[in-house]
Short mmCIF file of C-alpha atoms in Angstrom, two decimals:
data_model
loop_
_atom_site.label_atom_id
_atom_site.label_comp_id
_atom_site.label_asym_id
_atom_site.label_seq_id
_atom_site.Cartn_x
_atom_site.Cartn_y
_atom_site.Cartn_z
CA MET E 23 -111.04 -192.88 -114.20
CA ASP E 24 -112.55 -190.90 -117.01
CA ALA E 25 -110.13 -191.19 -119.93
CA SER E 26 -111.25 -187.86 -121.34
CA ALA E 27 -110.49 -185.99 -118.11
CA PRO E 28 -107.42 -183.75 -118.29
CA ILE E 29 -104.46 -185.70 -117.03
CA LYS E 30 -102.55 -183.81 -114.40
CA PRO E 31 -99.13 -184.98 -113.40
CA PRO E 32 -98.15 -186.93 -111.46
CA VAL E 33 -100.25 -189.86 -112.56
CA ASP E 34 -99.82 -193.60 -112.47
CA ASP E 35 -100.24 -196.00 -115.38
CA ALA E 36 -104.01 -196.10 -115.06
CA GLY E 37 -104.17 -192.35 -115.25
CA VAL E 38 -105.34 -191.86 -111.66
CA ASP E 39 -104.27 -188.63 -110.04
CA ARG E 40 -103.07 -189.65 -106.57
CA THR E 41 -102.47 -186.15 -105.27
CA LEU E 42 -103.81 -185.56 -101.76
CA ILE E 43 -104.85 -182.03 -100.87
CA ILE E 44 -105.62 -181.11 -97.28
CA ARG E 45 -107.21 -177.71 -96.78
CA SER E 46 -107.64 -175.91 -93.46
CA LEU E 47 -107.96 -179.13 -91.49
CA THR E 48 -108.91 -178.63 -87.86
CA LYS E 49 -109.57 -181.25 -85.24
CA ALA E 50 -110.61 -180.56 -81.65
CA TYR E 51 -111.39 -183.60 -79.49
CA ARG E 52 -112.65 -181.14 -76.91
CA ALA E 53 -114.29 -177.94 -78.04
CA GLY E 54 -111.89 -175.01 -77.95
CA GLN E 55 -108.77 -177.18 -77.62
CA PRO E 56 -107.78 -177.98 -81.21
CA VAL E 57 -105.12 -180.65 -81.71
CA LEU E 58 -104.82 -179.74 -85.38
CA LYS E 59 -104.97 -176.05 -86.19
CA ASN E 60 -105.97 -175.13 -89.71
CA VAL E 61 -103.47 -177.46 -91.38
CA SER E 62 -103.09 -177.30 -95.15
CA LEU E 63 -100.88 -179.73 -97.02
CA LYS E 64 -100.56 -180.92 -100.59
CA VAL E 65 -98.96 -184.32 -101.07
CA GLU E 66 -97.95 -185.19 -104.63
CA GLY E 67 -99.01 -188.59 -105.85
CA ARG E 68 -95.65 -190.30 -105.43
CA GLY E 69 -92.77 -190.74 -103.04
CA MET E 70 -92.57 -190.85 -99.28
CA THR E 71 -93.59 -187.93 -97.12
CA ALA E 72 -92.47 -188.13 -93.50
CA ILE E 73 -94.29 -186.20 -90.80
CA ILE E 74 -92.06 -185.59 -87.80
CA GLY E 75 -92.76 -183.93 -84.51
CA PRO E 76 -93.03 -184.57 -80.77
CA SER E 77 -95.66 -186.81 -79.23
CA GLY E 78 -99.09 -185.26 -78.86
CA THR E 79 -98.53 -182.75 -81.61
CA GLY E 80 -101.30 -184.01 -83.86
CA LYS E 81 -99.30 -186.15 -86.33
CA SER E 82 -101.39 -189.20 -85.60
CA THR E 83 -104.61 -187.20 -85.66
CA LEU E 84 -103.67 -185.76 -89.04
CA ILE E 85 -102.97 -189.15 -90.58
CA ARG E 86 -106.11 -190.65 -89.03
CA CYS E 87 -108.24 -187.84 -90.41
CA ILE E 88 -107.13 -188.81 -93.91
CA ASN E 89 -108.87 -192.20 -93.71
CA ARG E 90 -111.43 -190.93 -91.21
CA LEU E 91 -110.50 -193.16 -88.29
CA VAL E 92 -110.79 -189.72 -86.72
CA ASP E 93 -113.52 -187.33 -87.87
CA PRO E 94 -112.16 -183.86 -88.56
CA THR E 95 -113.89 -180.87 -86.99
CA ALA E 96 -113.44 -178.69 -90.06
CA GLY E 97 -111.60 -178.64 -93.35
CA GLU E 98 -111.33 -180.55 -96.61
CA ILE E 99 -109.39 -183.66 -97.55
CA LEU E 100 -109.42 -183.97 -101.34
CA PHE E 101 -108.35 -187.29 -102.84
CA LEU E 102 -109.41 -189.11 -106.01
CA ASP E 103 -111.81 -186.29 -106.86
CA GLN E 104 -113.69 -186.56 -103.56
CA ASP E 105 -113.71 -184.74 -100.24
CA ILE E 106 -113.00 -187.51 -97.76
CA ALA E 107 -114.13 -185.27 -94.89
CA LYS E 108 -117.68 -185.38 -96.28
CA LEU E 109 -117.92 -189.11 -97.02
CA ASN E 110 -120.04 -191.51 -95.01
CA GLY E 111 -121.19 -195.12 -95.01
CA ARG E 112 -120.62 -196.98 -98.24
CA ALA E 113 -118.85 -194.11 -100.00
CA LEU E 114 -116.41 -193.83 -97.07
CA ARG E 115 -115.73 -197.57 -97.13
CA GLN E 116 -115.05 -197.44 -100.86
CA MET E 117 -112.62 -194.59 -100.28
CA ARG E 118 -110.96 -196.40 -97.37
CA ARG E 119 -110.22 -199.44 -99.46
CA ARG E 120 -108.17 -197.19 -101.75
CA ILE E 121 -106.03 -196.17 -98.74
CA GLY E 122 -103.80 -198.74 -97.03
CA MET E 123 -102.70 -198.27 -93.44
CA VAL E 124 -99.76 -199.58 -91.44
CA PHE E 125 -100.01 -199.29 -87.64
CA GLN E 126 -97.54 -198.92 -84.81
CA GLU E 127 -98.92 -201.96 -82.99
CA TYR E 128 -99.37 -203.90 -86.28
CA ASN E 129 -103.06 -204.49 -85.46
CA LEU E 130 -103.13 -207.99 -86.90
CA VAL E 131 -105.96 -210.33 -85.97
CA GLU E 132 -103.77 -212.53 -83.81
CA ARG E 133 -105.75 -215.75 -83.91
CA LEU E 134 -105.92 -215.79 -87.70
CA SER E 135 -103.19 -217.16 -89.93
CA VAL E 136 -100.69 -214.87 -91.64
CA ILE E 137 -102.22 -215.40 -95.09
CA GLU E 138 -105.71 -214.69 -93.80
CA ASN E 139 -104.49 -211.47 -92.20
CA VAL E 140 -103.14 -210.42 -95.59
CA LEU E 141 -106.45 -211.37 -97.20
CA THR E 142 -108.34 -209.10 -94.78
CA GLY E 143 -106.93 -206.33 -96.96
CA ARG E 144 -109.58 -207.40 -99.49
CA LEU E 145 -112.51 -207.11 -97.07
CA GLY E 146 -113.58 -203.84 -98.68
CA TYR E 147 -113.89 -205.64 -102.03
CA VAL E 148 -115.17 -209.17 -101.38
CA PRO E 149 -118.74 -209.98 -100.32
CA VAL E 150 -119.07 -210.82 -96.62
CA TRP E 151 -120.16 -214.41 -97.24
CA ARG E 152 -116.93 -215.09 -99.10
CA ALA E 153 -114.86 -213.78 -96.21
CA TRP E 154 -116.99 -215.72 -93.72
CA LEU E 155 -116.63 -219.04 -95.58
CA ARG E 156 -113.00 -218.22 -96.44
CA ARG E 157 -113.90 -218.58 -100.12
CA PHE E 158 -111.53 -215.90 -101.33
CA LYS E 159 -111.01 -215.65 -105.07
CA ALA E 160 -108.06 -217.60 -106.45
CA ARG E 161 -106.64 -214.35 -107.82
CA ASP E 162 -106.67 -212.78 -104.34
CA ILE E 163 -105.07 -215.84 -102.74
CA GLU E 164 -102.34 -215.92 -105.37
CA ARG E 165 -101.73 -212.21 -104.84
CA ALA E 166 -101.56 -212.67 -101.07
CA PHE E 167 -98.88 -215.33 -101.52
CA GLN E 168 -96.94 -213.05 -103.88
CA LEU E 169 -97.09 -210.21 -101.37
CA LEU E 170 -95.93 -212.48 -98.55
CA ASP E 171 -92.99 -213.48 -100.74
CA ALA E 172 -92.36 -209.79 -101.44
CA VAL E 173 -92.14 -209.00 -97.72
CA GLY E 174 -90.04 -212.11 -97.08
CA LEU E 175 -92.61 -214.20 -95.20
CA GLY E 176 -93.60 -216.69 -97.90
CA ALA E 177 -92.68 -219.63 -95.66
CA LEU E 178 -94.85 -218.46 -92.76
CA ALA E 179 -98.15 -218.11 -94.63
CA THR E 180 -100.06 -220.67 -92.57
CA GLN E 181 -98.60 -219.74 -89.17
CA ARG E 182 -100.83 -217.99 -86.71
CA ALA E 183 -100.08 -214.26 -86.51
CA ASP E 184 -99.49 -214.38 -82.73
CA GLN E 185 -96.47 -216.62 -83.29
CA LEU E 186 -94.55 -213.95 -85.19
CA SER E 187 -91.96 -211.47 -83.95
CA GLY E 188 -92.64 -207.73 -84.05
CA GLY E 189 -90.73 -207.19 -87.27
CA GLN E 190 -92.49 -210.11 -88.93
CA ARG E 191 -95.87 -208.82 -87.81
CA GLN E 192 -95.17 -205.44 -89.33
CA ARG E 193 -94.22 -207.15 -92.59
CA VAL E 194 -97.64 -208.81 -92.55
CA GLY E 195 -99.16 -205.38 -91.87
CA ILE E 196 -97.39 -204.00 -94.95
CA ALA E 197 -98.55 -206.94 -97.08
CA ARG E 198 -102.11 -206.38 -95.85
CA ALA E 199 -101.97 -202.71 -96.84
CA LEU E 200 -100.59 -203.59 -100.29
CA MET E 201 -103.30 -206.24 -100.65
CA GLN E 202 -105.80 -203.39 -100.94
CA GLU E 203 -104.03 -202.27 -104.14
CA PRO E 204 -104.17 -198.81 -102.60
CA ASP E 205 -103.67 -195.40 -104.16
CA LEU E 206 -102.13 -194.14 -100.91
CA ILE E 207 -100.43 -195.74 -97.92
CA LEU E 208 -100.60 -194.21 -94.46
CA ALA E 209 -98.12 -195.43 -91.88
CA ASP E 210 -98.66 -194.36 -88.28
CA GLU E 211 -95.36 -194.75 -86.41
CA PRO E 212 -94.63 -198.07 -88.16
CA THR E 213 -91.25 -198.54 -86.47
CA SER E 214 -91.83 -197.21 -82.96
CA SER E 215 -92.29 -200.66 -81.44
CA LEU E 216 -89.29 -202.17 -83.23
CA ASP E 217 -85.55 -202.34 -82.60
CA PRO E 218 -83.25 -200.04 -84.65
CA LYS E 219 -82.13 -202.67 -87.16
CA THR E 220 -85.66 -203.94 -87.79
CA SER E 221 -86.87 -200.35 -88.04
CA VAL E 222 -84.52 -199.68 -90.94
CA GLU E 223 -85.57 -202.92 -92.64
CA ILE E 224 -89.25 -202.05 -92.29
CA MET E 225 -88.76 -198.54 -93.66
CA GLU E 226 -86.73 -199.96 -96.56
CA LEU E 227 -89.50 -202.42 -97.27
CA ILE E 228 -92.23 -199.78 -97.25
CA ALA E 229 -90.18 -197.46 -99.49
CA LYS E 230 -89.30 -200.25 -101.92
CA ARG E 231 -92.67 -201.98 -102.23
CA ALA E 232 -94.63 -198.74 -102.43
CA GLY E 233 -92.04 -197.18 -104.74
CA GLU E 234 -92.13 -199.99 -107.31
CA ARG E 235 -95.93 -199.67 -107.41
CA ASP E 236 -95.75 -195.86 -107.51
CA ILE E 237 -97.96 -195.58 -104.41
CA PRO E 238 -97.46 -192.39 -102.40
CA VAL E 239 -96.70 -192.95 -98.71
CA ILE E 240 -97.35 -190.65 -95.76
CA VAL E 241 -95.51 -191.82 -92.69
CA ASN E 242 -95.60 -190.50 -89.15
CA ILE E 243 -92.26 -191.05 -87.56
CA HIS E 244 -90.48 -189.55 -84.60
CA ASN E 245 -87.10 -190.93 -85.58
CA VAL E 246 -85.55 -188.02 -87.47
CA ALA E 247 -82.67 -190.10 -88.86
CA LEU E 248 -85.07 -192.58 -90.44
CA ALA E 249 -87.14 -189.74 -91.85
CA ARG E 250 -84.05 -188.13 -93.41
CA ARG E 251 -82.89 -191.43 -94.84
CA PHE E 252 -86.09 -192.65 -96.48
CA ALA E 253 -88.35 -189.68 -97.10
CA ASP E 254 -88.39 -187.50 -100.18
CA ARG E 255 -90.07 -184.78 -98.20
CA VAL E 256 -90.21 -183.96 -94.51
CA VAL E 257 -93.08 -182.15 -92.83
CA GLY E 258 -92.33 -180.94 -89.31
CA MET E 259 -95.20 -180.38 -86.94
CA SER E 260 -95.35 -178.63 -83.63
CA LYS E 261 -98.40 -177.92 -81.49
CA GLY E 262 -100.88 -178.80 -84.21
CA GLU E 263 -99.26 -176.72 -86.95
CA ILE E 264 -96.84 -177.32 -89.78
CA VAL E 265 -93.59 -175.52 -89.01
CA PHE E 266 -91.29 -177.10 -91.60
CA ASP E 267 -91.91 -178.46 -95.07
CA GLY E 268 -89.14 -179.39 -97.46
CA PRO E 269 -86.68 -182.01 -98.66
CA PRO E 270 -84.65 -183.78 -95.93
CA ARG E 271 -81.44 -182.00 -96.92
CA ASP E 272 -82.99 -178.66 -95.99
CA LEU E 273 -83.83 -179.87 -92.50
CA GLU E 274 -81.39 -178.23 -90.11
CA ASP E 275 -80.86 -178.24 -86.38
CA SER E 276 -82.59 -174.90 -86.09
CA HIS E 277 -85.72 -176.49 -87.56
CA LEU E 278 -85.49 -179.45 -85.20
CA LEU E 279 -85.16 -176.99 -82.36
CA GLN E 280 -88.31 -175.30 -83.49
CA ILE E 281 -90.17 -178.63 -83.94
CA TYR E 282 -89.12 -180.39 -80.78
CA GLY E 283 -87.99 -177.53 -78.52
CA GLY E 284 -85.17 -177.84 -76.02
CA GLU E 285 -81.52 -178.15 -77.00
CA GLY E 286 -79.64 -180.74 -74.98
CA TRP E 287 -80.88 -183.70 -77.04
CA LEU E 288 -79.38 -182.36 -80.28
CA GLU E 289 -75.78 -182.58 -79.09
CA MET J 34 -89.06 -181.49 -36.23
CA ILE J 35 -87.74 -184.35 -34.13
CA PRO J 36 -86.94 -183.09 -30.64
CA ALA J 37 -83.48 -184.10 -29.41
CA GLY J 38 -83.01 -186.16 -26.26
CA PRO J 39 -85.31 -188.58 -24.47
CA ALA J 40 -87.00 -185.84 -22.49
CA GLY J 41 -88.60 -184.38 -25.55
CA ALA J 42 -89.27 -187.74 -27.22
CA HIS J 43 -92.32 -187.41 -29.36
CA VAL J 44 -94.46 -190.54 -29.49
CA ARG J 45 -96.20 -190.88 -32.82
CA HIS J 46 -99.60 -192.52 -32.75
CA TRP J 47 -101.09 -194.61 -35.43
CA GLN J 48 -104.54 -196.15 -35.53
CA ARG J 49 -106.10 -197.99 -38.42
CA PHE J 50 -109.55 -196.49 -37.77
CA THR J 51 -110.77 -193.20 -36.38
CA PHE J 52 -113.11 -193.13 -33.41
CA THR J 53 -116.18 -192.61 -35.62
CA GLU J 54 -115.13 -195.47 -37.86
CA ARG J 55 -114.81 -197.78 -34.87
CA VAL J 56 -118.28 -196.84 -33.65
CA MET J 57 -119.73 -197.47 -37.10
CA ARG J 58 -118.00 -200.85 -37.35
CA SER J 59 -119.30 -201.92 -33.93
CA LEU J 60 -122.78 -200.83 -34.92
CA PHE J 61 -122.49 -202.87 -38.12
CA TYR J 62 -121.61 -206.05 -36.19
CA ILE J 63 -124.49 -205.47 -33.76
CA VAL J 64 -126.93 -205.05 -36.66
CA VAL J 65 -125.69 -208.30 -38.25
CA LEU J 66 -126.18 -210.11 -34.95
CA ILE J 67 -129.71 -208.75 -34.58
CA GLY J 68 -130.40 -209.88 -38.15
CA ILE J 69 -129.29 -213.44 -37.44
CA VAL J 70 -131.38 -213.71 -34.26
CA TRP J 71 -134.41 -212.22 -35.98
CA SER J 72 -134.11 -214.64 -38.94
CA LEU J 73 -133.80 -217.66 -36.64
CA GLN J 74 -136.97 -216.57 -34.84
CA SER J 75 -138.99 -216.02 -37.98
CA ILE J 76 -138.18 -219.40 -39.56
CA GLU J 77 -139.57 -221.08 -36.40
CA ILE J 78 -137.31 -224.07 -35.99
CA ILE J 79 -139.16 -226.86 -34.18
CA PRO J 80 -136.62 -228.27 -31.71
CA GLU J 81 -138.10 -231.77 -31.75
CA PHE J 82 -137.47 -232.02 -35.49
CA LEU J 83 -133.94 -230.80 -35.00
CA TYR J 84 -133.13 -233.37 -32.29
CA ASP J 85 -133.98 -236.40 -34.38
CA ALA J 86 -132.52 -235.06 -37.62
CA PRO J 87 -129.47 -237.35 -37.44
CA GLN J 88 -131.68 -240.43 -37.02
CA GLN J 89 -133.93 -239.31 -39.87
CA THR J 90 -130.96 -238.76 -42.14
CA ALA J 91 -129.48 -242.12 -41.26
CA ASP J 92 -132.90 -243.70 -41.77
CA LEU J 93 -133.15 -242.19 -45.26
CA PHE J 94 -129.84 -243.64 -46.31
CA VAL J 95 -130.74 -247.02 -44.84
CA ARG J 96 -133.98 -247.04 -46.79
CA MET J 97 -132.13 -246.06 -49.97
CA TRP J 98 -129.77 -248.99 -49.57
CA PRO J 99 -129.42 -251.24 -51.46
CA ILE J 100 -129.93 -249.03 -54.49
CA ASP J 101 -132.40 -250.52 -56.98
CA TRP J 102 -130.01 -250.77 -59.94
CA GLY J 103 -132.59 -252.86 -61.79
CA TRP J 104 -134.69 -249.74 -62.24
CA TYR J 105 -131.99 -248.08 -64.34
CA PRO J 106 -132.64 -249.78 -67.70
CA LYS J 107 -136.41 -249.64 -67.19
CA VAL J 108 -136.91 -245.93 -66.50
CA VAL J 109 -133.84 -244.00 -65.42
CA HIS J 110 -131.72 -244.48 -68.54
CA ALA J 111 -134.36 -242.85 -70.74
CA ALA J 112 -134.78 -240.09 -68.16
CA LEU J 113 -131.02 -239.51 -68.07
CA MET J 114 -130.87 -239.22 -71.85
CA GLU J 115 -133.79 -236.80 -71.75
CA THR J 116 -131.96 -234.70 -69.16
CA LEU J 117 -128.79 -234.59 -71.28
CA HIS J 118 -130.79 -233.67 -74.38
CA THR J 119 -132.67 -231.01 -72.45
CA ALA J 120 -129.41 -229.50 -71.22
CA THR J 121 -127.69 -229.66 -74.61
CA LEU J 122 -130.56 -228.36 -76.71
CA GLY J 123 -131.34 -225.73 -74.08
CA THR J 124 -127.73 -224.53 -74.14
CA ILE J 125 -127.64 -224.37 -77.95
CA LEU J 126 -130.88 -222.37 -78.00
CA ALA J 127 -129.60 -220.13 -75.21
CA VAL J 128 -126.34 -219.36 -77.04
CA ALA J 129 -128.25 -218.68 -80.26
CA MET J 130 -130.60 -216.26 -78.49
CA ALA J 131 -127.94 -214.69 -76.27
CA THR J 132 -125.52 -213.83 -79.09
CA PRO J 133 -127.62 -211.07 -80.70
CA VAL J 134 -128.47 -209.69 -77.26
CA ALA J 135 -124.78 -209.68 -76.32
CA LEU J 136 -123.99 -207.75 -79.51
CA LEU J 137 -126.71 -205.28 -78.53
CA VAL J 138 -125.20 -204.84 -75.07
CA ALA J 139 -121.52 -204.59 -76.08
CA ARG J 140 -120.71 -200.89 -76.22
CA ASN J 141 -117.92 -201.32 -78.76
CA VAL J 142 -120.38 -202.87 -81.25
CA THR J 143 -123.64 -201.03 -80.53
CA ARG J 144 -123.01 -197.36 -79.98
CA SER J 145 -126.40 -196.50 -78.58
CA VAL J 146 -127.07 -196.21 -74.88
CA LEU J 147 -130.75 -196.93 -75.45
CA LEU J 148 -130.08 -200.21 -77.32
CA ASN J 149 -127.42 -201.16 -74.74
CA SER J 150 -129.99 -200.68 -71.99
CA ILE J 151 -132.67 -202.68 -73.81
CA GLY J 152 -130.23 -205.56 -74.23
CA ARG J 153 -129.16 -205.33 -70.61
CA PHE J 154 -132.80 -205.41 -69.52
CA ILE J 155 -133.37 -208.63 -71.48
CA LEU J 156 -130.33 -210.19 -69.82
CA VAL J 157 -131.39 -209.20 -66.31
CA ALA J 158 -135.03 -210.19 -66.88
CA THR J 159 -134.22 -213.70 -68.10
CA ARG J 160 -131.56 -214.33 -65.49
CA SER J 161 -133.43 -213.09 -62.44
CA VAL J 162 -136.20 -215.66 -62.90
CA HIS J 163 -134.99 -219.10 -61.79
CA ALA J 164 -135.07 -222.01 -64.25
CA MET J 165 -137.62 -223.74 -62.00
CA ILE J 166 -140.00 -220.79 -62.32
CA TRP J 167 -139.49 -220.67 -66.09
CA ALA J 168 -140.25 -224.41 -66.12
CA LEU J 169 -143.49 -223.85 -64.20
CA PHE J 170 -144.40 -221.19 -66.75
CA PHE J 171 -143.61 -223.33 -69.81
CA VAL J 172 -145.32 -226.39 -68.27
CA ALA J 173 -148.44 -224.25 -67.98
CA VAL J 174 -148.09 -223.21 -71.64
CA PHE J 175 -146.90 -226.41 -73.35
CA GLY J 176 -147.82 -229.07 -70.79
CA PRO J 177 -145.33 -231.16 -68.83
CA GLY J 178 -142.39 -232.72 -70.63
CA ALA J 179 -138.94 -232.14 -72.05
CA LEU J 180 -140.08 -229.24 -74.29
CA ALA J 181 -141.02 -227.15 -71.26
CA GLY J 182 -137.74 -228.09 -69.57
CA THR J 183 -135.66 -227.24 -72.65
CA LEU J 184 -137.27 -223.83 -73.04
CA ALA J 185 -136.88 -223.12 -69.33
CA ILE J 186 -133.17 -223.94 -69.53
CA ALA J 187 -132.76 -221.92 -72.74
CA VAL J 188 -134.51 -218.76 -71.55
CA HIS J 189 -132.95 -218.78 -68.10
CA SER J 190 -129.46 -219.21 -69.62
CA ILE J 191 -129.78 -216.16 -71.92
CA GLY J 192 -128.92 -213.77 -69.09
CA PHE J 193 -125.78 -215.55 -67.94
CA THR J 194 -124.49 -216.37 -71.43
CA GLY J 195 -125.33 -212.96 -72.85
CA LYS J 196 -123.72 -211.09 -69.96
CA PHE J 197 -120.39 -212.87 -70.17
CA LEU J 198 -120.42 -212.90 -73.96
CA SER J 199 -120.98 -209.15 -74.09
CA GLU J 200 -118.07 -208.69 -71.69
CA ALA J 201 -115.85 -210.85 -73.89
CA ILE J 202 -116.86 -208.77 -76.92
CA GLU J 203 -116.07 -205.54 -75.08
CA GLU J 204 -112.64 -206.90 -74.17
CA ALA J 205 -111.74 -207.49 -77.83
CA LYS J 206 -108.70 -205.43 -78.77
CA PRO J 207 -109.69 -202.32 -80.75
CA GLY J 208 -106.53 -202.32 -82.91
CA PRO J 209 -107.40 -205.14 -85.33
CA ILE J 210 -110.98 -203.85 -85.56
CA GLU J 211 -109.66 -200.42 -86.49
CA ALA J 212 -107.35 -201.98 -89.07
CA LEU J 213 -110.22 -203.77 -90.81
CA LYS J 214 -112.34 -200.61 -90.81
CA ALA J 215 -109.41 -198.72 -92.30
CA ALA J 216 -109.30 -201.31 -95.10
CA GLY J 217 -112.90 -200.45 -95.95
CA ALA J 218 -114.45 -203.61 -94.46
CA PRO J 219 -118.24 -203.37 -93.94
CA PRO J 220 -119.52 -203.78 -90.35
CA LEU J 221 -120.51 -207.44 -90.77
CA ALA J 222 -117.04 -208.31 -92.10
CA VAL J 223 -115.46 -206.48 -89.15
CA LEU J 224 -117.64 -208.56 -86.84
CA ILE J 225 -116.75 -211.87 -88.49
CA LYS J 226 -113.04 -211.27 -89.14
CA GLY J 227 -112.08 -208.74 -86.46
CA ILE J 228 -114.21 -209.46 -83.40
CA TRP J 229 -115.23 -213.12 -83.70
CA PRO J 230 -111.67 -214.56 -83.81
CA GLN J 231 -110.90 -212.64 -80.60
CA VAL J 232 -114.09 -213.74 -78.85
CA LYS J 233 -114.14 -217.36 -80.02
CA PRO J 234 -112.18 -218.99 -77.15
CA ALA J 235 -114.28 -217.21 -74.54
CA PHE J 236 -117.44 -218.07 -76.46
CA LEU J 237 -116.70 -221.80 -76.53
CA ALA J 238 -115.56 -221.90 -72.90
CA LEU J 239 -118.71 -220.04 -71.91
CA ALA J 240 -121.04 -222.36 -73.85
CA MET J 241 -119.45 -225.41 -72.24
CA PHE J 242 -119.54 -223.93 -68.76
CA ARG J 243 -123.21 -223.10 -69.22
CA TRP J 244 -123.86 -226.65 -70.50
CA ASP J 245 -122.23 -227.96 -67.34
CA ILE J 246 -124.57 -225.83 -65.21
CA ASN J 247 -127.56 -226.77 -67.34
CA VAL J 248 -126.95 -230.51 -66.87
CA ARG J 249 -127.31 -229.93 -63.13
CA GLU J 250 -130.35 -227.71 -63.49
CA SER J 251 -132.20 -229.88 -65.96
CA ALA J 252 -131.70 -232.88 -63.67
CA VAL J 253 -134.14 -231.37 -61.17
CA LEU J 254 -136.54 -229.59 -63.56
CA GLY J 255 -138.66 -232.73 -63.69
CA LEU J 256 -139.81 -232.06 -60.13
CA VAL J 257 -142.04 -229.34 -61.59
CA GLY J 258 -142.86 -231.23 -64.79
CA GLY J 259 -139.87 -230.36 -66.96
CA GLY J 260 -139.03 -233.95 -67.92
CA GLY J 261 -135.88 -235.99 -67.36
CA LEU J 262 -134.34 -237.33 -64.16
CA GLY J 263 -136.40 -235.02 -61.96
CA MET J 264 -139.55 -236.72 -63.22
CA ALA J 265 -138.15 -240.13 -62.26
CA LEU J 266 -137.12 -238.78 -58.85
CA ASP J 267 -140.61 -237.38 -58.36
CA THR J 268 -142.19 -240.75 -59.20
CA ALA J 269 -139.87 -242.61 -56.84
CA LEU J 270 -140.48 -240.15 -54.01
CA SER J 271 -144.26 -240.16 -54.33
CA ASN J 272 -144.26 -243.99 -54.35
CA LEU J 273 -141.93 -243.92 -51.33
CA TYR J 274 -139.54 -246.21 -53.26
CA TRP J 275 -136.42 -244.95 -51.55
CA ASP J 276 -134.13 -247.42 -53.27
CA GLN J 277 -135.24 -245.99 -56.60
CA ALA J 278 -134.81 -242.40 -55.37
CA GLY J 279 -131.31 -243.41 -54.29
CA LEU J 280 -130.64 -244.63 -57.83
CA VAL J 281 -131.72 -241.33 -59.34
CA LEU J 282 -129.57 -239.36 -56.89
CA ALA J 283 -126.58 -241.57 -57.67
CA VAL J 284 -127.12 -241.05 -61.41
CA ILE J 285 -127.38 -237.25 -60.98
CA PHE J 286 -124.19 -237.27 -58.93
CA GLY J 287 -122.46 -239.36 -61.60
CA ILE J 288 -123.56 -237.23 -64.55
CA VAL J 289 -122.55 -233.99 -62.84
CA ILE J 290 -119.05 -235.37 -62.26
CA VAL J 291 -118.81 -236.63 -65.84
CA ALA J 292 -119.98 -233.25 -67.18
CA GLU J 293 -117.40 -231.46 -65.02
CA ILE J 294 -114.58 -233.70 -66.24
CA ALA J 295 -115.69 -233.42 -69.87
CA THR J 296 -115.94 -229.62 -69.87
CA SER J 297 -112.67 -229.01 -68.05
CA TRP J 298 -110.90 -231.31 -70.50
CA ALA J 299 -112.46 -229.57 -73.49
CA ARG J 300 -111.71 -226.12 -72.05
CA SER J 301 -108.05 -227.00 -71.61
CA ARG J 302 -107.95 -228.00 -75.28
CA ILE J 303 -109.36 -224.67 -76.50
CA ILE J 304 -107.35 -222.14 -74.55
#
């Protein structure tokens, strides 16, 4: 956050450049069988980017490389003036707390209350003893309540997370990600375990709450209709490579054919 | 190809075991039988002792009756309290020592085969030596009394507690742990907020179950100098005061039942 540094658009109020640049990213879980093949992608620091593609095509691996839940085999991931691919230990944790994540299976700590699940979004910032004794700062607690209100769960703050429905759990997951005050939100199939109506509500919520904070979102999603409806940009992947990249209106059946293969399902 | 007509009827055979398998199974049974006969021979049962066993047993009970309840306030109550304290303190120490070892053994926490193996060795080593033997050892080191008994209980329990605790830790769902890591939480925070809440019910149930076992074990540790009820039983037996021995046995029986009821009630409240 050097004020004298040249300010490149797009930037947020604090002057932080939130552009993510992925260069030649390769990941092979087994040597010689890359899941991601030399993927390069530049994501501007605002709006929602949807990554679509069939299962097993490397979408999830790509998104998990960005916050290093998966270690890339080769390539660079440039964000906030650092190469995430090279970070380790403390530096990696400090980078991770700038990146919120929403999961398909919500990944809440089920035996903790809703509010405490939201507060775990601060674990990268607060000292361990504070988390252990539940002595979170008043500012964080107030913010957690505000976020729960923002995702429509203000009344359920003290309920245990395992008492919530799927849609409610995902709302908690979104609040937890926002609790990090992130510069980027990754969402890995956030609606795949939800019914169609709830899926739309969750996507609306992510788009709205991230949009009003100007946080860029990268979302993996296999529902093409949802991607078209909410994303500003669609990236189509097939067999570990990017085969389409453009605004949703440019996405045609021929592209879907190329991304997913087959034909019968398009009719 | 099913041939038509009864003349060509093809009878299909089915047998659970092949011929070789049947031979092997028969051999197995014969070996077991030989083993039983051999064991009976080597323990040299004296038939005369066997014949009057029923009378001897009956005689024991007759001599125990009436139970000397008057001895309870004088000696046994203090011994009972010592046994309960031995079991409780031993269990607390055991859980405290077993927890770090369990973390060392759990593969989802400690990603080092060498450290896993070291932890596993500690668990096996402490568990494979019986509490009585540990008591003999600690009596030799610290002299007879409740301290030796408590340490015997504590060290022997590490193996059991640590083994099941490490399994509970390994069964923790990886999703929430991953989520906390993704939020930039340091390892200790992941342990406290991601793993501990998932392990807590198993941890408490395990500690209580082990306490239940330890009450039973510490009741007899006194026979080798570990303090508590066993000491009182030893005194009664060496004085041939069978009515007092009967009292101690009745008290052990009672406390085991009470411990069982208490732990199953508490367990039902946790889970």
